[in-house]
Amino acid sequence: MKNRPSINDVARRAKVSITTVSRVINNITSVSTRNRARVEEAIAYYKYRPNISAQRLARGSNNSVGLVMPGYPGIFHSFYAVELIRGVGHACEVHHMDLVFHITNGFNPINTNNVGGVIFADVIENRKQVESALASGTPCVVINHKIDDMDVGYIAVDNILGGRIAADYLVSLGHKKMATITGNLATQAGTQRLKGFEELLEEKNVPLPKEYVHQGDYSRRSARAAAEQFFKLPNPPTAIFAASDEMALEVIAVAMEKGLKVPGDVSVIGFDDNPACLFGPVALTTIKQPLFQMAEGAVKYLHTVIAGNGTAKKKTILSPELVVRESCGAPKK
Amino acid sequence: MKNRPSINDVARRAKVSITTVSRVINNITSVSTRNRARVEEAIAYYKYRPNISAQRLARGSNNSVGLVMPGYPGIFHSFYAVELIRGVGHACEVHHMDLVFHITNGFNPINTNNVGGVIFADVIENRKQVESALASGTPCVVINHKIDDMDVGYIAVDNILGGRIAADYLVSLGHKKMATITGNLATQAGTQRLKGFEELLEEKNVPLPKEYVHQGDYSRRSARAAAEQFFKLPNPPTAIFAASDEMALEVIAVAMEKGLKVPGDVSVIGFDDNPACLFGPVALTTIKQPLFQMAEGAVKYLHTVIAGNGTAKKKTILSPELVVRESCGAPKK
DNA sequence: CTGAAAGCGCTAACAA
DNA sequence: TTGTTAGCGCTTTCAG
């Protein structure tokens, strides 16, 4: 079927030993220019590419990274997941690593046997998986979830700060009645964005009544339910912080259906900085979270750990950033 | 670092030869119950998992599948891509195959060296990649693009039929002025949905003036531009067929911004059956395309080809289906 | 700077 | 039903 040229073919044609071929493949300098040229010629001639399985077997190490995504429904329809995949995919290409995908229910231990390292895209109920991966000696890094009680790398955004920034901005605009639609509270990002929001409001002595906090799950559907609740309230909020841009977009949609103006009647602020925010009827003000960079950072981390050279920073916290566009304004008098 | 138990450890503990261990790993029946039990005990004891690189090297075959996605901007923000990834990921899990990701610019030949087969998620300007993958002896299958002049498998939906179904439904509702926003016309799906739409209209003697055809690219942004054009026309259409649900959703959004009722003033029909269609202000009527199944089918195809047993159907065409919800009605008198 | 030789962990004839 | 033996294609000592 597939009958590829092997290192032997190349060596034969170049009239050198396979060792020499191996040396040029691996960029080892101690090869004479003459031999190097011959080998390169032969490689080109055969369009030779080393067999990775053989390399891995011989080297005893594996330069592929597993990306494990929690498989809850809807995860794949989120900007979050998709941006992560893009970022990880891109970084893997840059570092010449293979990307292997695991979509997990969170329970079965994932097979870390055939990857050099694994990236967990958030950790929800799958701590066990991280533990067992770690136990097998596989380098791990988790994205967007701080874990300080395990010896695992992470790269996360400061979600508490994100919640605070949102609240602070709204307060600075003069709002007194601010509501929030949380993310999935099973995720650390969800609880922490809420926490930051609450914290800052408390510091500013702005009350946050229970009916102003609606538990969402990052989905448009949950945002719609929440928004409808909010607008039905006898004393509706003048500003809404949604824990994801997709939810924020849905809030705007609901508001417009009800004949409310954004930001005239109600201000809306999101979280993510999803490019989709630019194209709706109102450009969304949001908290930018550097997802793509987190993904890249995770790959880089594994890359240096697997290569075993240099030291990789184990715990990284990135800062979110306010991006002001059109969806927030001062409250109506 | 990673010092895994090998087949030797297992054999030693079970007091059998490594061959026997190999046999139980590979579910070969000719092993006595006693030995099988011992081996299983040893495997459990060491939590042994075979080294895939070694298996692949020894077998000379590779059970991983590469998924190559065209890397044009926005691809990853589309329902299409995401659904495909989900489907392929799921099917790979079922078949115990690894999924390796390639995001390609369409030009560099993709490295098929380390995969047993490759799935092309559509083919745009990357025919060359398919050719070279095929030339290297790698089984290939392309999704959503019929290619009859190459010896490659495909699994596609009948997009011409899809366009026809949309037009037919609109006509049956009594519409005379129907417009369409096409998909990216560099994709086969884009041109064929348009073709089917045009075809049927012609058969029914309904004119399709040039200003009723707007070239889109599956993105919300392009749909917005198109919709604004349509609604500005002195004689605007009473129904719009968008080649993707995301575009259809945007058309509805624009319509509502202009104070038009859907479906009262304008009917909208999409393509995909994206679950997001259920949650907007108006549930979207659409043409369902079985993306998830296409993805699964592609994996199954490769699986049987790689395993080399049984015959796999090389060319598969699936039918799209009309899903009636709320966004289409009869035209206003 | 170069090559011979010994594996990496596993599968697959082939014998027994 | 079992084990012996040769590799799969590559890296890596170790001599030269």
mmCIF file with all atom_site columns, C-alpha atoms in Angstrom, chain A residues 72-148:
data_model
loop_
_atom_site.group_PDB
_atom_site.id
_atom_site.type_symbol
_atom_site.label_atom_id
_atom_site.label_alt_id
_atom_site.label_comp_id
_atom_site.label_asym_id
_atom_site.label_entity_id
_atom_site.label_seq_id
_atom_site.pdbx_PDB_ins_code
_atom_site.Cartn_x
_atom_site.Cartn_y
_atom_site.Cartn_z
_atom_site.occupancy
_atom_site.B_iso_or_equiv
_atom_site.pdbx_formal_charge
_atom_site.auth_seq_id
_atom_site.auth_comp_id
_atom_site.auth_asym_id
_atom_site.auth_atom_id
_atom_site.pdbx_PDB_model_num
ATOM 1  C CA . TYR A 1 72  ? -20.298 18.990 27.495 1.00 0.00 ? 72  TYR A CA 1
ATOM 2  C CA . PRO A 1 73  ? -23.006 19.853 25.040 1.00 0.00 ? 73  PRO A CA 1
ATOM 3  C CA . GLY A 1 74  ? -22.446 23.128 23.353 1.00 0.00 ? 74  GLY A CA 1
ATOM 4  C CA . ILE A 1 75  ? -18.762 23.369 24.091 1.00 0.00 ? 75  ILE A CA 1
ATOM 5  C CA . PHE A 1 76  ? -18.061 23.174 20.432 1.00 0.00 ? 76  PHE A CA 1
ATOM 6  C CA . HIS A 1 77  ? -20.405 25.909 19.557 1.00 0.00 ? 77  HIS A CA 1
ATOM 7  C CA . SER A 1 78  ? -18.534 28.306 21.698 1.00 0.00 ? 78  SER A CA 1
ATOM 8  C CA . PHE A 1 79  ? -16.051 30.868 20.653 1.00 0.00 ? 79  PHE A CA 1
ATOM 9  C CA . TYR A 1 80  ? -13.957 29.680 23.532 1.00 0.00 ? 80  TYR A CA 1
ATOM 10 C CA . ALA A 1 81  ? -13.390 26.180 22.234 1.00 0.00 ? 81  ALA A CA 1
ATOM 11 C CA . VAL A 1 82  ? -12.862 27.202 18.711 1.00 0.00 ? 82  VAL A CA 1
ATOM 12 C CA . GLU A 1 83  ? -10.376 29.905 19.508 1.00 0.00 ? 83  GLU A CA 1
ATOM 13 C CA . LEU A 1 84  ? -8.461  27.493 21.651 1.00 0.00 ? 84  LEU A CA 1
ATOM 14 C CA . ILE A 1 85  ? -8.279  24.935 18.904 1.00 0.00 ? 85  ILE A CA 1
ATOM 15 C CA . ARG A 1 86  ? -7.056  27.551 16.514 1.00 0.00 ? 86  ARG A CA 1
ATOM 16 C CA . GLY A 1 87  ? -4.429  28.760 18.906 1.00 0.00 ? 87  GLY A CA 1
ATOM 17 C CA . VAL A 1 88  ? -3.213  25.326 19.836 1.00 0.00 ? 88  VAL A CA 1
ATOM 18 C CA . GLY A 1 89  ? -3.271  24.222 16.224 1.00 0.00 ? 89  GLY A CA 1
ATOM 19 C CA . HIS A 1 90  ? -1.275  27.185 15.129 1.00 0.00 ? 90  HIS A CA 1
ATOM 20 C CA . ALA A 1 91  ? 1.302   26.857 17.851 1.00 0.00 ? 91  ALA A CA 1
ATOM 21 C CA . CYS A 1 92  ? 1.726   23.166 17.170 1.00 0.00 ? 92  CYS A CA 1
ATOM 22 C CA . GLU A 1 93  ? 2.458   23.889 13.585 1.00 0.00 ? 93  GLU A CA 1
ATOM 23 C CA . VAL A 1 94  ? 5.075   26.414 14.552 1.00 0.00 ? 94  VAL A CA 1
ATOM 24 C CA . HIS A 1 95  ? 6.760   23.987 16.901 1.00 0.00 ? 95  HIS A CA 1
ATOM 25 C CA . HIS A 1 96  ? 6.453   21.004 14.580 1.00 0.00 ? 96  HIS A CA 1
ATOM 26 C CA . MET A 1 97  ? 4.370   19.107 17.016 1.00 0.00 ? 97  MET A CA 1
ATOM 27 C CA . ASP A 1 98  ? 1.393   16.962 16.240 1.00 0.00 ? 98  ASP A CA 1
ATOM 28 C CA . LEU A 1 99  ? -1.912  17.809 17.726 1.00 0.00 ? 99  LEU A CA 1
ATOM 29 C CA . VAL A 1 100 ? -4.091  14.979 18.826 1.00 0.00 ? 100 VAL A CA 1
ATOM 30 C CA . PHE A 1 101 ? -7.563  15.566 19.949 1.00 0.00 ? 101 PHE A CA 1
ATOM 31 C CA . HIS A 1 102 ? -9.390  14.139 22.871 1.00 0.00 ? 102 HIS A CA 1
ATOM 32 C CA . ILE A 1 103 ? -12.971 14.909 23.460 1.00 0.00 ? 103 ILE A CA 1
ATOM 33 C CA . THR A 1 104 ? -13.756 13.580 26.827 1.00 0.00 ? 104 THR A CA 1
ATOM 34 C CA . ASN A 1 105 ? -16.717 12.970 29.004 1.00 0.00 ? 105 ASN A CA 1
ATOM 35 C CA . GLY A 1 106 ? -14.493 13.815 31.907 1.00 0.00 ? 106 GLY A CA 1
ATOM 36 C CA . PHE A 1 107 ? -14.442 10.407 33.454 1.00 0.00 ? 107 PHE A CA 1
ATOM 37 C CA . ASN A 1 108 ? -12.435 7.810  31.638 1.00 0.00 ? 108 ASN A CA 1
ATOM 38 C CA . PRO A 1 109 ? -8.799  8.461  32.190 1.00 0.00 ? 109 PRO A CA 1
ATOM 39 C CA . ILE A 1 110 ? -7.375  9.761  28.979 1.00 0.00 ? 110 ILE A CA 1
ATOM 40 C CA . ASN A 1 111 ? -4.729  7.761  27.249 1.00 0.00 ? 111 ASN A CA 1
ATOM 41 C CA . THR A 1 112 ? -1.552  9.726  27.654 1.00 0.00 ? 112 THR A CA 1
ATOM 42 C CA . ASN A 1 113 ? 0.499   6.937  26.274 1.00 0.00 ? 113 ASN A CA 1
ATOM 43 C CA . ASN A 1 114 ? 0.938   8.288  22.863 1.00 0.00 ? 114 ASN A CA 1
ATOM 44 C CA . VAL A 1 115 ? 1.428   11.934 23.475 1.00 0.00 ? 115 VAL A CA 1
ATOM 45 C CA . GLY A 1 116 ? 4.359   13.802 24.830 1.00 0.00 ? 116 GLY A CA 1
ATOM 46 C CA . GLY A 1 117 ? 2.220   16.147 26.818 1.00 0.00 ? 117 GLY A CA 1
ATOM 47 C CA . VAL A 1 118 ? -1.341  17.178 27.286 1.00 0.00 ? 118 VAL A CA 1
ATOM 48 C CA . ILE A 1 119 ? -3.255  20.398 27.354 1.00 0.00 ? 119 ILE A CA 1
ATOM 49 C CA . PHE A 1 120 ? -6.486  20.543 29.273 1.00 0.00 ? 120 PHE A CA 1
ATOM 50 C CA . ALA A 1 121 ? -8.845  23.140 27.944 1.00 0.00 ? 121 ALA A CA 1
ATOM 51 C CA . ASP A 1 122 ? -10.332 24.044 31.277 1.00 0.00 ? 122 ASP A CA 1
ATOM 52 C CA . VAL A 1 123 ? -10.958 21.550 33.989 1.00 0.00 ? 123 VAL A CA 1
ATOM 53 C CA . ILE A 1 124 ? -14.448 20.998 35.127 1.00 0.00 ? 124 ILE A CA 1
ATOM 54 C CA . GLU A 1 125 ? -15.188 17.709 36.678 1.00 0.00 ? 125 GLU A CA 1
ATOM 55 C CA . ASN A 1 126 ? -12.139 16.051 35.296 1.00 0.00 ? 126 ASN A CA 1
ATOM 56 C CA . ARG A 1 127 ? -9.529  16.685 37.957 1.00 0.00 ? 127 ARG A CA 1
ATOM 57 C CA . LYS A 1 128 ? -9.011  12.937 38.125 1.00 0.00 ? 128 LYS A CA 1
ATOM 58 C CA . GLN A 1 129 ? -7.911  12.937 34.529 1.00 0.00 ? 129 GLN A CA 1
ATOM 59 C CA . VAL A 1 130 ? -5.290  15.522 35.251 1.00 0.00 ? 130 VAL A CA 1
ATOM 60 C CA . GLU A 1 131 ? -4.093  13.565 38.229 1.00 0.00 ? 131 GLU A CA 1
ATOM 61 C CA . SER A 1 132 ? -3.754  10.342 36.330 1.00 0.00 ? 132 SER A CA 1
ATOM 62 C CA . ALA A 1 133 ? -2.057  12.005 33.393 1.00 0.00 ? 133 ALA A CA 1
ATOM 63 C CA . LEU A 1 134 ? 0.401   13.584 35.755 1.00 0.00 ? 134 LEU A CA 1
ATOM 64 C CA . ALA A 1 135 ? 0.893   10.305 37.547 1.00 0.00 ? 135 ALA A CA 1
ATOM 65 C CA . SER A 1 136 ? 1.902   8.659  34.296 1.00 0.00 ? 136 SER A CA 1
ATOM 66 C CA . GLY A 1 137 ? 4.728   11.150 34.066 1.00 0.00 ? 137 GLY A CA 1
ATOM 67 C CA . THR A 1 138 ? 3.195   13.132 31.245 1.00 0.00 ? 138 THR A CA 1
ATOM 68 C CA . PRO A 1 139 ? 3.725   16.864 31.340 1.00 0.00 ? 139 PRO A CA 1
ATOM 69 C CA . CYS A 1 140 ? 0.417   18.657 31.599 1.00 0.00 ? 140 CYS A CA 1
ATOM 70 C CA . VAL A 1 141 ? -0.782  22.185 31.357 1.00 0.00 ? 141 VAL A CA 1
ATOM 71 C CA . VAL A 1 142 ? -4.257  23.463 31.934 1.00 0.00 ? 142 VAL A CA 1
ATOM 72 C CA . ILE A 1 143 ? -5.766  26.469 30.288 1.00 0.00 ? 143 ILE A CA 1
ATOM 73 C CA . ASN A 1 144 ? -8.002  28.914 32.027 1.00 0.00 ? 144 ASN A CA 1
ATOM 74 C CA . HIS A 1 145 ? -8.140  27.205 35.360 1.00 0.00 ? 145 HIS A CA 1
ATOM 75 C CA . LYS A 1 146 ? -5.810  27.860 38.226 1.00 0.00 ? 146 LYS A CA 1
ATOM 76 C CA . ILE A 1 147 ? -4.865  24.737 40.107 1.00 0.00 ? 147 ILE A CA 1
ATOM 77 C CA . ASP A 1 148 ? -2.490  25.343 42.904 1.00 0.00 ? 148 ASP A CA 1
#
